[in-house]
Amino acid sequence: MYSINLEEQISIACNKYQIDTKGLDQAFYKRLFDNISTVGHLFASIYEHHAAGVEKLIALIDLLVLVYKERSNTLKEKDAHKLAQGNWVLSNQIVGMSLYVDRFCGDLKGLPSKLDYLKELGVNFLHLMPVFESPEGESDGGYAVADFRKVEERFGTMEDLRDVQQHMQEENMYLMIDIVLNHTSHHHEWAKKARSGDATYQDYFYMFSDRYLPDQFDQTMPEIFPESAPGNFSYVPECNKWVMSVFHHYQWDLNYTNPAVFNDMLLNIFFYANLGVDILRVDAPAFIWKQLGTTCQNLPQAHTLLRLIKQCVNISTPGMALLGEAIVAPKEIMKYFGTDEFTAKECDVAYNATQMALQWDALATADTRVMLAAQHELLQKPFGTTWITYTRCHDDIGLGYDDSMITAAGYHPYHHRKFLKDYYSGNHELSDATGALFSVNPKTQDARISGTLASLCGLEKAIRYNDVLAIQQSISKIILMQAQTMFLGGIPMLYYGDEVGYTNDYTYQNDSGKSYDNRWMHRPMIHWDKNQRIHIENTVEQKIFLAVQKLIQLRKKLFLFGDYKNITWVTPHNIHVAGFIRAYDNKRVYCLFNYNKQASYITWYLFKEHGYAPAVLFDHWTGAKHKVGLDHEYFIMEPYQFCILEAVDYSVRS
Ligand code: GLC
């Protein structure tokens, strides 16, 4: 630990920025005072042996005070409100959508006029895909950022972004944007300076004069895009060096062993916080620490850095929650919520990527046992943290759950994954899905899956063959998938276009800046005449839209759909049906999802386990009431049906 007096540094900074420590700013001062030793500790555990460590820690304390000072009064009031609410991200009232501004509505100026559409659907939380400067053709959908504080011209200006935030705030909508923490574009100012030979900025990246270390790193680092970007290093001819570029050659990995990088990126994080961001999506946090001889993913220091960020945010801009976009193995995902004394003190939110993939698994196999085998792991999530629950996003679907979960269901992991890949890429005779394999690794045959929700659920094929029954079936599948994410617990995040059933868009193949990346097939251009068809009776668009709208209304209606560690998975009486109970106080709702193409039978006994014996169940989805039958009789679920059954009349069994 450093030998500097942290309290003295607090006083210096508070005096400098005229903080009213006994009056208006008292709550901030207390947060700063209470948490500064943890900040110091975390910082030192990474940078203790760095020559600039002390200087940068002092600068960090200054920054914490400055950022608070510059935060608007409105945002400070929102902070206080969220703190008073406590764990606001757990609420059943939040439903999100992730969208590309340009593909959804042209530019930022066009967004406010679309808020009514989103409100009609019930969405009150938006994830705007990256809008900051990013070179055309070498952009990775905006995840190669050349300037973290300048909006890319075709999206508009910083003013337009502020305007969007303002409009959303007035409508009580929450905003999420990304901080791309792991890398910058090779056109970022730091990268340009590094390229021109500036040693200070070369130290912002992992740069090497020869292949000696890169070759060693490559031995243990997996490849993220093995087809389009093999290897983890790129040659930079201007300075005759090799730079680490884990994703694409134009995305240079930042070197967080350098405290200057940490402080500069923290400043960018705070820039977004003071813009009014409610949840910050920390892109690819698993990758931010590198160490020779490891995969360079999920390393303990990556967690330390995230905890440090969380502490800093809690002090200066506490209303902003952190989402860790860690799409890694289930056991590893859980660690992003924090462990040991940092339990629930790292990321507030993480993607439930395991559950998402397992729903796709169940849909293809009609077997929910692998999904069930994963739950013991997922239920470890600490109270106070939550998931993003989703069926699709802008990225591929990875089958990254554990082999042990597959074997627990009696399948062979390799063959099981092969079946799923064949099924969703449309290479299986039983499949009605239209998708594609993404990033096939020729060495391991690993691959992920691309395709929209609708196409993977069979709508594209059904429309192609004008098959009315198949269209109806694919809609049932779409709604089933959405329903499970809506009631599972966590913030449901819809993906734009899915609310009206957009199928794959193949135009990316004609664009050389995109054709190497088939994730673009599920990043549609919104055609508003299609979306307006929600107002035309019986269209596919209307059927899906109204169903999603109804799901959202139902989620918002029942408090128990908030994420209060109030979920119990039911005993699997039928392998085709996934089921859980959501409960709060004396209310309980049985949520059942039939992943079978045929009707599924469930013994009524299912409802009588766990010490309760309901006599009547009310289905919130259909409005039907069911009298609970005898143990040896059956409740019958239609193909791809789901039920949200509230016990309206029950007694506790003695
Ligand atoms: C995240 C993004 C993905 C991007 C990658 C690199 O995983 O979701 O789209 O390619 O980070 O920034």
XYZ file of C-alpha atoms and ligand atoms in Angstrom:
666
model
C 0.000 0.000 0.000
C 1.200 3.534 -0.702
C 2.355 5.744 2.111
C 0.287 8.757 1.068
C -2.335 10.262 3.312
C -5.585 9.746 1.428
C -7.632 11.950 3.765
C -5.262 14.813 3.161
C -5.680 14.334 -0.583
C -9.438 14.431 -0.146
C -9.174 17.758 1.703
C -6.937 19.236 -0.974
C -9.310 18.232 -3.765
C -12.430 19.310 -1.871
C -10.924 22.714 -1.153
C -9.817 23.095 -4.734
C -13.340 22.477 -6.056
C -15.076 24.258 -3.178
C -17.040 21.268 -2.023
C -19.586 22.122 0.652
C -18.640 19.206 2.875
C -20.999 20.128 5.710
C -23.918 21.274 3.616
C -25.164 20.474 0.127
C -22.357 18.079 -0.726
C -22.346 16.233 2.548
C -23.634 12.950 1.141
C -20.949 12.946 -1.548
C -18.278 13.830 0.983
C -19.362 10.923 3.143
C -19.258 8.510 0.209
C -15.796 9.740 -0.684
C -14.542 9.529 2.846
C -16.053 6.092 3.500
C -14.762 4.481 0.332
C -11.445 6.112 -0.352
C -9.388 3.504 1.472
C -10.960 0.765 -0.677
C -10.185 2.809 -3.767
C -6.602 3.275 -2.580
C -6.293 -0.383 -1.811
C -7.620 -1.583 -5.154
C -5.513 0.946 -7.040
C -2.375 -0.056 -5.157
C -2.994 -3.743 -5.688
C -2.584 -3.111 -9.403
C -0.219 -0.150 -9.591
C 1.842 -0.319 -6.411
C 5.018 -1.060 -8.308
C 4.477 1.393 -11.111
C 6.668 4.482 -11.049
C 3.688 6.754 -11.706
C 1.404 4.959 -9.213
C 1.317 7.580 -6.448
C 1.005 10.481 -8.847
C -1.892 8.787 -10.642
C -3.696 7.909 -7.426
C -3.564 11.546 -6.370
C -4.843 12.510 -9.812
C -7.637 9.958 -9.420
C -8.840 11.525 -6.166
C -8.829 14.931 -7.822
C -10.854 13.464 -10.664
C -13.460 11.960 -8.338
C -14.155 15.371 -6.855
C -14.049 17.233 -10.165
C -16.529 14.846 -11.789
C -18.951 15.203 -8.896
C -18.552 18.979 -9.020
C -19.383 19.014 -12.709
C -22.398 16.707 -12.408
C -25.657 18.537 -13.065
C -28.096 19.114 -10.236
C -30.735 17.109 -12.073
C -28.428 14.094 -12.221
C -27.501 14.554 -8.567
C -31.189 14.486 -7.709
C -31.639 11.348 -9.788
C -28.673 9.805 -7.943
C -30.300 10.541 -4.602
C -33.592 9.119 -5.801
C -32.015 5.886 -7.042
C -29.988 5.506 -3.844
C -33.165 5.945 -1.802
C -34.950 3.395 -3.976
C -32.100 0.914 -3.436
C -31.254 -1.704 -6.080
C -33.349 0.086 -8.675
C -32.136 -2.221 -11.436
C -34.086 -5.140 -9.914
C -37.454 -3.564 -10.660
C -40.086 -5.293 -12.774
C -40.870 -1.896 -14.285
C -37.822 -1.807 -16.556
C -37.978 -3.277 -20.059
C -35.294 -2.468 -22.587
C -34.497 -2.465 -26.257
C -31.122 -2.471 -27.918
C -30.880 -0.661 -31.262
C -28.586 0.838 -33.861
C -29.578 4.483 -34.146
C -28.788 4.725 -37.856
C -30.532 1.496 -38.797
C -33.512 2.210 -36.559
C -34.247 5.829 -37.388
C -31.453 7.361 -39.490
C -29.745 9.503 -36.887
C -29.979 10.845 -33.353
C -32.259 13.680 -34.407
C -34.744 11.073 -35.629
C -34.874 9.205 -32.326
C -37.108 11.411 -30.152
C -39.970 11.056 -32.629
C -39.730 7.263 -32.298
C -40.050 7.246 -28.529
C -43.845 7.054 -28.793
C -43.559 3.802 -30.733
C -41.306 2.372 -28.038
C -43.596 3.588 -25.294
C -46.542 1.992 -27.033
C -44.655 -1.281 -26.909
C -43.801 -0.694 -23.248
C -40.055 -0.177 -23.607
C -38.609 2.367 -21.166
C -34.907 1.593 -21.361
C -32.748 1.986 -24.458
C -29.366 0.591 -25.277
C -28.008 2.742 -28.072
C -25.379 0.813 -29.941
C -22.107 2.773 -30.230
C -22.523 6.225 -31.775
C -19.041 7.597 -31.204
C -16.501 8.280 -33.907
C -15.462 5.069 -35.599
C -13.884 4.699 -39.033
C -16.241 3.478 -41.739
C -15.285 -0.006 -42.897
C -13.086 -0.590 -39.857
C -15.700 -0.048 -37.256
C -16.916 -3.397 -35.884
C -20.362 -1.856 -35.603
C -18.949 1.096 -33.672
C -16.868 -1.016 -31.269
C -13.648 0.416 -32.701
C -13.812 3.895 -31.189
C -11.597 6.656 -32.565
C -12.893 9.347 -30.224
C -14.834 8.526 -27.065
C -16.295 12.011 -26.867
C -17.205 12.828 -30.417
C -20.367 11.516 -31.999
C -19.820 10.001 -35.427
C -20.973 12.556 -37.977
C -23.567 10.390 -39.659
C -25.313 9.912 -36.291
C -25.293 13.651 -35.529
C -23.547 15.648 -32.851
C -22.909 15.573 -29.137
C -25.743 18.083 -28.845
C -28.111 15.643 -30.537
C -27.088 12.933 -28.099
C -27.692 15.261 -25.165
C -31.042 16.100 -26.680
C -31.982 12.413 -26.892
C -30.977 11.953 -23.250
C -33.088 14.954 -22.311
C -36.139 13.642 -24.128
C -35.731 10.220 -22.588
C -35.338 11.703 -19.122
C -38.551 13.658 -19.560
C -40.301 10.426 -20.490
C -38.776 8.619 -17.486
C -36.832 6.334 -19.782
C -33.435 4.922 -18.907
C -30.406 5.211 -21.183
C -27.575 2.758 -21.733
C -24.498 3.267 -23.899
C -21.188 1.448 -24.148
C -17.744 2.167 -22.902
C -15.463 0.119 -25.097
C -12.899 -0.452 -22.409
C -10.639 -3.069 -23.894
C -9.428 -1.358 -27.045
C -9.483 1.704 -29.250
C -9.620 2.067 -32.987
C -6.207 2.291 -34.605
C -7.350 5.776 -35.623
C -7.694 6.955 -32.033
C -5.354 9.827 -31.171
C -3.393 7.587 -28.780
C -2.915 4.992 -31.500
C -1.851 7.624 -34.013
C 0.773 8.943 -31.614
C 1.949 5.422 -30.856
C 2.223 4.691 -34.553
C 4.310 7.787 -35.113
C 6.813 6.560 -32.541
C 5.719 8.400 -29.364
C 6.906 6.109 -26.556
C 4.425 7.504 -24.022
C 1.535 6.391 -26.196
C 3.160 3.181 -27.312
C 2.880 2.336 -23.636
C -0.913 2.808 -23.916
C -0.984 -0.383 -25.970
C 0.804 -3.708 -25.944
C 3.521 -3.028 -28.518
C 6.473 -5.243 -29.236
C 9.547 -4.770 -31.443
C 9.608 -8.373 -32.586
C 7.502 -11.529 -32.516
C 9.211 -13.038 -29.469
C 6.516 -12.193 -26.917
C 3.588 -12.105 -29.368
C 4.403 -15.681 -30.351
C 4.368 -16.718 -26.713
C 1.082 -14.945 -26.073
C -0.449 -16.545 -29.150
C 0.282 -19.993 -27.759
C -2.299 -19.623 -25.000
C -4.668 -16.918 -26.245
C -7.724 -18.166 -28.096
C -8.802 -16.389 -31.265
C -12.011 -14.400 -31.153
C -12.626 -14.064 -34.870
C -10.531 -16.930 -36.266
C -11.943 -16.583 -39.779
C -11.794 -12.834 -40.296
C -9.036 -11.888 -37.833
C -6.748 -14.814 -37.021
C -4.021 -14.329 -34.396
C -3.894 -11.723 -31.662
C -1.284 -9.298 -32.983
C -1.009 -6.983 -35.973
C 2.066 -5.543 -37.595
C 2.322 -1.741 -37.648
C 4.754 -0.847 -40.457
C 5.014 2.874 -39.554
C 6.784 2.073 -36.277
C 7.909 -1.417 -37.165
C 6.180 -2.956 -34.156
C 3.614 -5.598 -33.349
C 0.532 -4.462 -31.483
C -1.912 -6.664 -29.602
C -5.273 -6.694 -31.422
C -7.405 -9.448 -29.941
C -10.529 -8.614 -31.921
C -9.828 -7.121 -35.366
C -6.498 -5.748 -36.585
C -7.959 -2.246 -36.320
C -8.887 -2.652 -32.620
C -5.782 -2.174 -30.496
C -5.878 -3.527 -26.952
C -5.319 -0.952 -24.225
C -2.565 -1.606 -21.733
C -4.087 -1.389 -18.257
C -0.776 -2.120 -16.555
C -0.217 1.578 -17.247
C -2.146 3.683 -14.667
C -2.366 6.572 -17.143
C -4.574 4.361 -19.320
C -6.811 3.554 -16.378
C -7.216 7.198 -15.375
C -7.869 8.348 -18.933
C -10.482 5.665 -19.505
C -12.087 6.412 -16.142
C -12.437 9.978 -17.297
C -14.290 8.714 -20.366
C -16.528 6.613 -18.139
C -17.354 9.694 -16.107
C -17.941 11.685 -19.258
C -20.751 9.245 -20.077
C -21.986 9.292 -16.489
C -22.342 13.060 -16.576
C -24.121 12.814 -19.882
C -26.893 11.093 -17.942
C -26.265 7.444 -18.706
C -28.257 5.193 -16.342
C -26.525 1.913 -17.100
C -23.067 1.814 -18.622
C -22.408 -1.256 -20.722
C -18.792 -2.154 -20.107
C -17.847 -3.832 -23.359
C -15.742 -6.983 -23.224
C -14.450 -6.610 -19.631
C -13.170 -10.190 -19.620
C -10.291 -9.103 -21.826
C -8.889 -6.057 -20.059
C -5.953 -7.760 -18.341
C -3.324 -9.761 -20.165
C -0.756 -12.122 -18.767
C 1.683 -14.343 -20.557
C 0.881 -18.026 -20.277
C -2.860 -17.479 -19.801
C -5.889 -17.129 -22.070
C -5.808 -13.424 -21.159
C -9.484 -13.647 -20.251
C -11.243 -13.382 -16.877
C -8.006 -12.750 -14.989
C -8.261 -11.616 -11.343
C -6.800 -8.208 -12.193
C -9.645 -7.598 -14.654
C -12.009 -7.993 -11.707
C -9.896 -5.688 -9.552
C -10.080 -2.989 -12.224
C -13.863 -3.376 -12.491
C -14.227 -3.139 -8.713
C -12.125 -0.028 -8.747
C -14.336 1.488 -11.430
C -17.435 0.514 -9.452
C -16.106 2.152 -6.286
C -15.259 5.340 -8.163
C -18.690 5.461 -9.805
C -20.378 4.826 -6.463
C -18.599 7.816 -5.028
C -19.064 10.416 -7.738
C -21.965 9.328 -9.945
C -23.817 6.681 -7.922
C -26.931 6.666 -10.064
C -25.088 4.982 -12.915
C -25.137 1.190 -12.762
C -22.556 -0.991 -14.492
C -23.334 -3.810 -16.887
C -20.428 -6.164 -17.500
C -20.659 -7.626 -20.977
C -18.894 -10.850 -20.103
C -19.997 -13.531 -22.522
C -17.990 -16.298 -20.929
C -18.542 -19.664 -19.241
C -21.315 -19.640 -16.602
C -18.942 -19.972 -13.634
C -16.879 -17.071 -14.940
C -19.887 -14.851 -15.666
C -20.934 -15.082 -12.021
C -17.625 -13.612 -10.875
C -18.450 -10.312 -12.586
C -20.995 -9.673 -9.838
C -18.066 -9.681 -7.422
C -16.807 -12.309 -5.019
C -15.823 -12.490 -1.340
C -15.888 -9.061 0.303
C -16.771 -7.573 -3.089
C -19.870 -9.704 -3.572
C -22.457 -7.533 -5.330
C -19.840 -4.780 -5.523
C -18.516 -5.207 -9.021
C -20.968 -5.169 -11.924
C -24.611 -4.559 -11.074
C -25.809 -6.283 -14.201
C -24.521 -8.991 -16.542
C -25.933 -10.712 -19.601
C -27.541 -14.042 -18.878
C -25.807 -15.414 -21.954
C -25.994 -18.946 -20.597
C -29.764 -18.897 -20.272
C -30.129 -17.212 -23.658
C -28.147 -19.952 -25.385
C -29.934 -22.656 -23.420
C -33.311 -21.449 -24.626
C -32.020 -21.900 -28.170
C -30.775 -25.320 -27.131
C -34.221 -26.261 -25.795
C -35.994 -24.934 -28.857
C -33.898 -27.113 -31.163
C -33.937 -30.262 -29.042
C -37.392 -29.934 -27.432
C -35.546 -30.959 -24.282
C -35.145 -28.557 -21.353
C -32.800 -30.690 -19.271
C -29.582 -28.909 -20.246
C -31.251 -25.627 -19.286
C -32.197 -27.055 -15.940
C -28.692 -28.437 -15.377
C -27.295 -24.901 -15.606
C -29.578 -23.315 -13.050
C -27.706 -24.350 -9.914
C -24.886 -22.179 -11.227
C -27.019 -19.239 -12.344
C -28.954 -19.130 -9.089
C -25.730 -18.195 -7.300
C -26.158 -14.616 -8.479
C -25.967 -12.386 -5.413
C -28.949 -10.376 -4.221
C -28.845 -6.795 -5.453
C -27.433 -7.711 -8.845
C -29.402 -8.664 -11.896
C -29.320 -10.070 -15.399
C -30.024 -8.760 -18.810
C -32.347 -11.464 -20.092
C -32.599 -11.728 -23.844
C -33.124 -13.979 -26.797
C -31.085 -12.089 -29.377
C -28.691 -9.177 -29.517
C -26.370 -7.702 -32.150
C -23.834 -10.463 -31.512
C -23.795 -14.144 -32.350
C -25.207 -16.922 -30.152
C -22.355 -18.800 -28.501
C -22.888 -22.277 -27.104
C -20.504 -21.528 -24.270
C -22.202 -23.385 -21.434
C -20.362 -26.187 -19.710
C -19.930 -29.644 -21.146
C -20.994 -30.986 -17.748
C -24.419 -29.414 -18.224
C -24.801 -31.239 -21.511
C -23.632 -34.549 -20.091
C -25.978 -34.133 -17.117
C -28.818 -34.299 -19.646
C -27.361 -37.438 -21.162
C -25.865 -35.972 -24.337
C -22.378 -36.046 -25.766
C -21.084 -32.436 -25.743
C -19.403 -32.532 -29.157
C -22.321 -34.199 -30.938
C -24.859 -32.102 -29.098
C -23.205 -28.834 -30.132
C -22.768 -30.138 -33.659
C -26.489 -30.853 -33.819
C -27.305 -27.321 -32.620
C -24.937 -25.737 -35.131
C -26.396 -27.825 -37.952
C -29.913 -27.083 -36.772
C -29.558 -23.316 -36.721
C -27.479 -23.033 -39.856
C -30.309 -24.880 -41.614
C -28.253 -28.007 -42.242
C -30.503 -30.450 -40.490
C -33.486 -32.121 -42.054
C -35.681 -31.441 -39.016
C -34.803 -27.776 -38.902
C -36.913 -24.877 -40.074
C -34.310 -22.331 -38.970
C -32.446 -20.035 -41.339
C -29.172 -18.912 -39.826
C -25.459 -19.229 -40.382
C -22.352 -20.296 -38.552
C -20.213 -17.444 -37.296
C -16.466 -17.551 -36.667
C -15.854 -21.193 -37.366
C -12.532 -22.190 -35.895
C -10.955 -24.565 -38.398
C -8.747 -26.085 -35.696
C -11.453 -26.884 -33.152
C -14.621 -26.704 -35.278
C -16.030 -24.328 -32.646
C -18.587 -21.975 -34.093
C -21.294 -19.580 -33.010
C -24.606 -18.790 -34.672
C -25.922 -15.763 -36.537
C -29.521 -15.014 -37.513
C -32.503 -13.002 -36.316
C -34.931 -14.306 -33.745
C -37.610 -14.678 -36.416
C -35.403 -16.475 -38.940
C -34.007 -18.842 -36.333
C -37.577 -19.568 -35.220
C -38.553 -20.539 -38.751
C -40.428 -17.461 -39.955
C -38.152 -16.788 -42.921
C -38.641 -20.272 -44.313
C -42.365 -20.312 -43.556
C -42.878 -17.047 -45.431
C -40.739 -18.272 -48.318
C -43.029 -21.286 -48.725
C -46.117 -19.277 -47.894
C -46.959 -21.913 -45.323
C -49.679 -20.471 -43.087
C -49.400 -23.115 -40.394
C -45.625 -22.840 -40.273
C -45.917 -19.052 -39.979
C -48.211 -19.466 -36.993
C -45.885 -21.992 -35.429
C -42.870 -19.744 -35.823
C -44.766 -16.897 -34.180
C -45.567 -19.200 -31.257
C -41.867 -20.013 -30.956
C -40.901 -16.336 -31.045
C -43.361 -15.494 -28.290
C -42.340 -18.502 -26.225
C -38.711 -17.384 -26.370
C -39.603 -13.808 -25.464
C -41.913 -14.918 -22.681
C -39.279 -16.881 -20.867
C -36.868 -13.943 -20.895
C -39.643 -11.619 -19.734
C -40.512 -13.546 -16.565
C -37.233 -15.195 -15.611
C -35.927 -12.303 -13.525
C -33.589 -9.613 -14.794
C -34.078 -6.762 -17.204
C -35.567 -8.079 -20.435
C -33.726 -6.559 -23.359
C -35.515 -6.784 -26.666
C -33.521 -6.464 -29.829
C -34.856 -3.943 -32.315
C -36.834 -5.449 -35.162
C -37.691 -8.588 -33.191
C -40.858 -6.935 -31.906
C -42.253 -7.180 -35.444
C -40.408 -10.259 -36.690
C -37.620 -8.991 -38.956
C -35.986 -11.853 -40.806
C -32.345 -11.998 -41.892
C -30.993 -9.156 -43.992
C -28.416 -10.336 -46.509
C -27.475 -6.951 -47.982
C -24.332 -6.819 -45.817
C -22.769 -9.222 -48.294
C -22.476 -6.395 -50.816
C -20.629 -4.073 -48.432
C -16.894 -4.745 -48.155
C -16.822 -3.151 -44.690
C -19.306 -5.751 -43.460
C -19.200 -8.771 -45.717
C -16.519 -10.495 -43.602
C -18.845 -10.481 -40.599
C -22.155 -12.335 -40.919
C -23.445 -10.880 -37.633
C -24.736 -8.146 -39.940
C -27.459 -10.499 -41.150
C -29.219 -9.908 -37.858
C -28.708 -6.155 -37.742
C -31.652 -5.057 -39.890
C -32.482 -1.712 -41.445
C -35.854 -0.685 -40.084
C -38.441 0.061 -42.729
C -41.143 1.987 -40.973
C -43.814 0.944 -43.451
C -43.230 -2.602 -42.223
C -43.395 -1.537 -38.583
C -46.597 0.397 -39.266
C -48.226 -2.887 -40.207
C -48.734 -3.405 -36.477
C -51.902 -1.402 -37.064
C -53.193 -3.777 -39.734
C -55.344 -6.635 -38.481
C -53.814 -10.095 -38.478
C -50.469 -9.248 -39.998
C -47.431 -11.120 -38.726
C -46.099 -7.788 -37.490
C -49.251 -7.065 -35.507
C -49.433 -10.527 -33.997
C -45.870 -10.383 -32.720
C -46.020 -6.755 -31.612
C -49.248 -7.188 -29.644
C -47.965 -10.323 -27.975
C -44.709 -8.672 -26.923
C -46.642 -5.646 -25.729
C -48.873 -7.902 -23.649
C -45.874 -9.718 -22.180
C -44.394 -6.399 -21.117
C -47.661 -5.260 -19.566
C -47.882 -8.464 -17.613
C -44.310 -8.185 -16.372
C -44.959 -4.646 -15.192
C -48.233 -5.615 -13.540
C -46.796 -8.131 -11.078
C -44.152 -6.983 -8.593
C -42.915 -10.552 -8.181
C -41.371 -10.421 -11.650
C -38.715 -8.106 -10.210
C -35.423 -9.877 -9.565
C -35.571 -10.446 -5.805
C -34.008 -13.891 -5.682
C -37.560 -15.148 -5.741
C -37.332 -17.893 -8.312
C -37.548 -21.639 -7.769
C -37.274 -24.039 -10.694
C -39.882 -26.766 -10.614
C -39.056 -30.437 -10.657
C -38.901 -31.588 -14.272
C -42.028 -33.688 -14.583
C -41.770 -33.485 -18.347
C -38.469 -32.913 -20.146
C -40.128 -30.717 -22.788
C -41.332 -28.172 -20.271
C -39.188 -25.619 -18.457
C -40.853 -24.205 -15.398
C -40.232 -21.998 -12.427
C -42.153 -20.358 -9.645
C -41.874 -16.639 -9.034
C -43.067 -15.716 -5.553
C -43.367 -12.700 -3.307
C -45.163 -12.392 0.003
C -48.112 -14.718 -0.328
C -48.350 -14.463 -4.101
C -46.917 -17.137 -6.370
C -46.945 -17.589 -10.098
C -46.037 -20.762 -11.986
C -44.354 -19.954 -15.297
C -44.289 -22.933 -17.660
C -42.817 -23.087 -21.159
C -43.459 -25.967 -23.523
C -40.527 -26.293 -25.939
C -42.218 -29.163 -27.711
C -43.679 -29.211 -31.208
C -46.414 -31.408 -29.744
C -48.671 -31.089 -26.746
C -46.998 -31.820 -23.402
C -48.635 -33.388 -20.383
C -47.812 -32.351 -16.856
C -49.097 -34.038 -13.760
C -51.119 -31.687 -11.547
C -48.853 -32.796 -8.754
C -46.294 -30.307 -10.066
C -48.353 -27.502 -8.557
C -48.568 -29.162 -5.194
C -44.884 -29.460 -4.445
C -43.047 -26.962 -2.266
C -45.681 -27.046 0.433
C -48.628 -25.451 -1.341
C -51.776 -26.906 -2.819
C -53.578 -24.439 -5.061
C -57.155 -25.308 -5.933
C -57.458 -22.846 -8.786
C -54.877 -21.376 -11.147
C -55.447 -18.214 -13.117
C -53.555 -17.927 -16.400
C -52.525 -14.292 -16.778
C -51.758 -14.871 -20.436
C -55.010 -16.409 -21.651
C -57.350 -15.277 -18.880
C -58.422 -18.900 -18.304
C -59.007 -20.375 -14.866
C -57.951 -23.974 -14.229
C -59.245 -26.114 -11.451
C -56.299 -28.131 -10.201
C -56.873 -31.828 -10.831
C -55.822 -34.965 -9.039
C -52.177 -35.990 -8.857
C -52.512 -38.667 -11.495
C -54.388 -36.370 -13.900
C -52.738 -34.008 -16.337
C -52.520 -30.368 -17.226
C -52.065 -30.248 -20.990
C -49.954 -27.662 -22.768
C -50.326 -26.975 -26.483
C -47.249 -27.014 -28.779
C -44.943 -24.111 -27.876
C -47.466 -22.826 -25.373
C -46.505 -21.039 -22.194
C -48.594 -20.329 -19.105
C -48.289 -17.738 -16.395
C -50.412 -19.348 -13.721
C -51.150 -17.562 -10.518
C -52.347 -19.593 -7.569
C -55.513 -17.699 -6.728
C -56.922 -20.124 -4.254
C -54.615 -22.296 -2.251
C -53.913 -23.509 1.178
C -50.633 -24.318 2.831
C -50.347 -28.054 3.188
C -49.828 -29.331 6.657
C -18.414 -6.946 -27.661
C -19.435 -6.452 -28.677
C -19.098 -7.000 -30.019
C -17.714 -6.532 -30.420
C -16.692 -6.869 -29.323
C -15.413 -6.125 -29.535
O -18.451 -8.305 -27.520
O -20.725 -6.817 -28.260
O -20.034 -6.606 -30.980
O -17.333 -7.134 -31.621
O -17.143 -6.514 -28.037
O -15.549 -4.784 -29.130
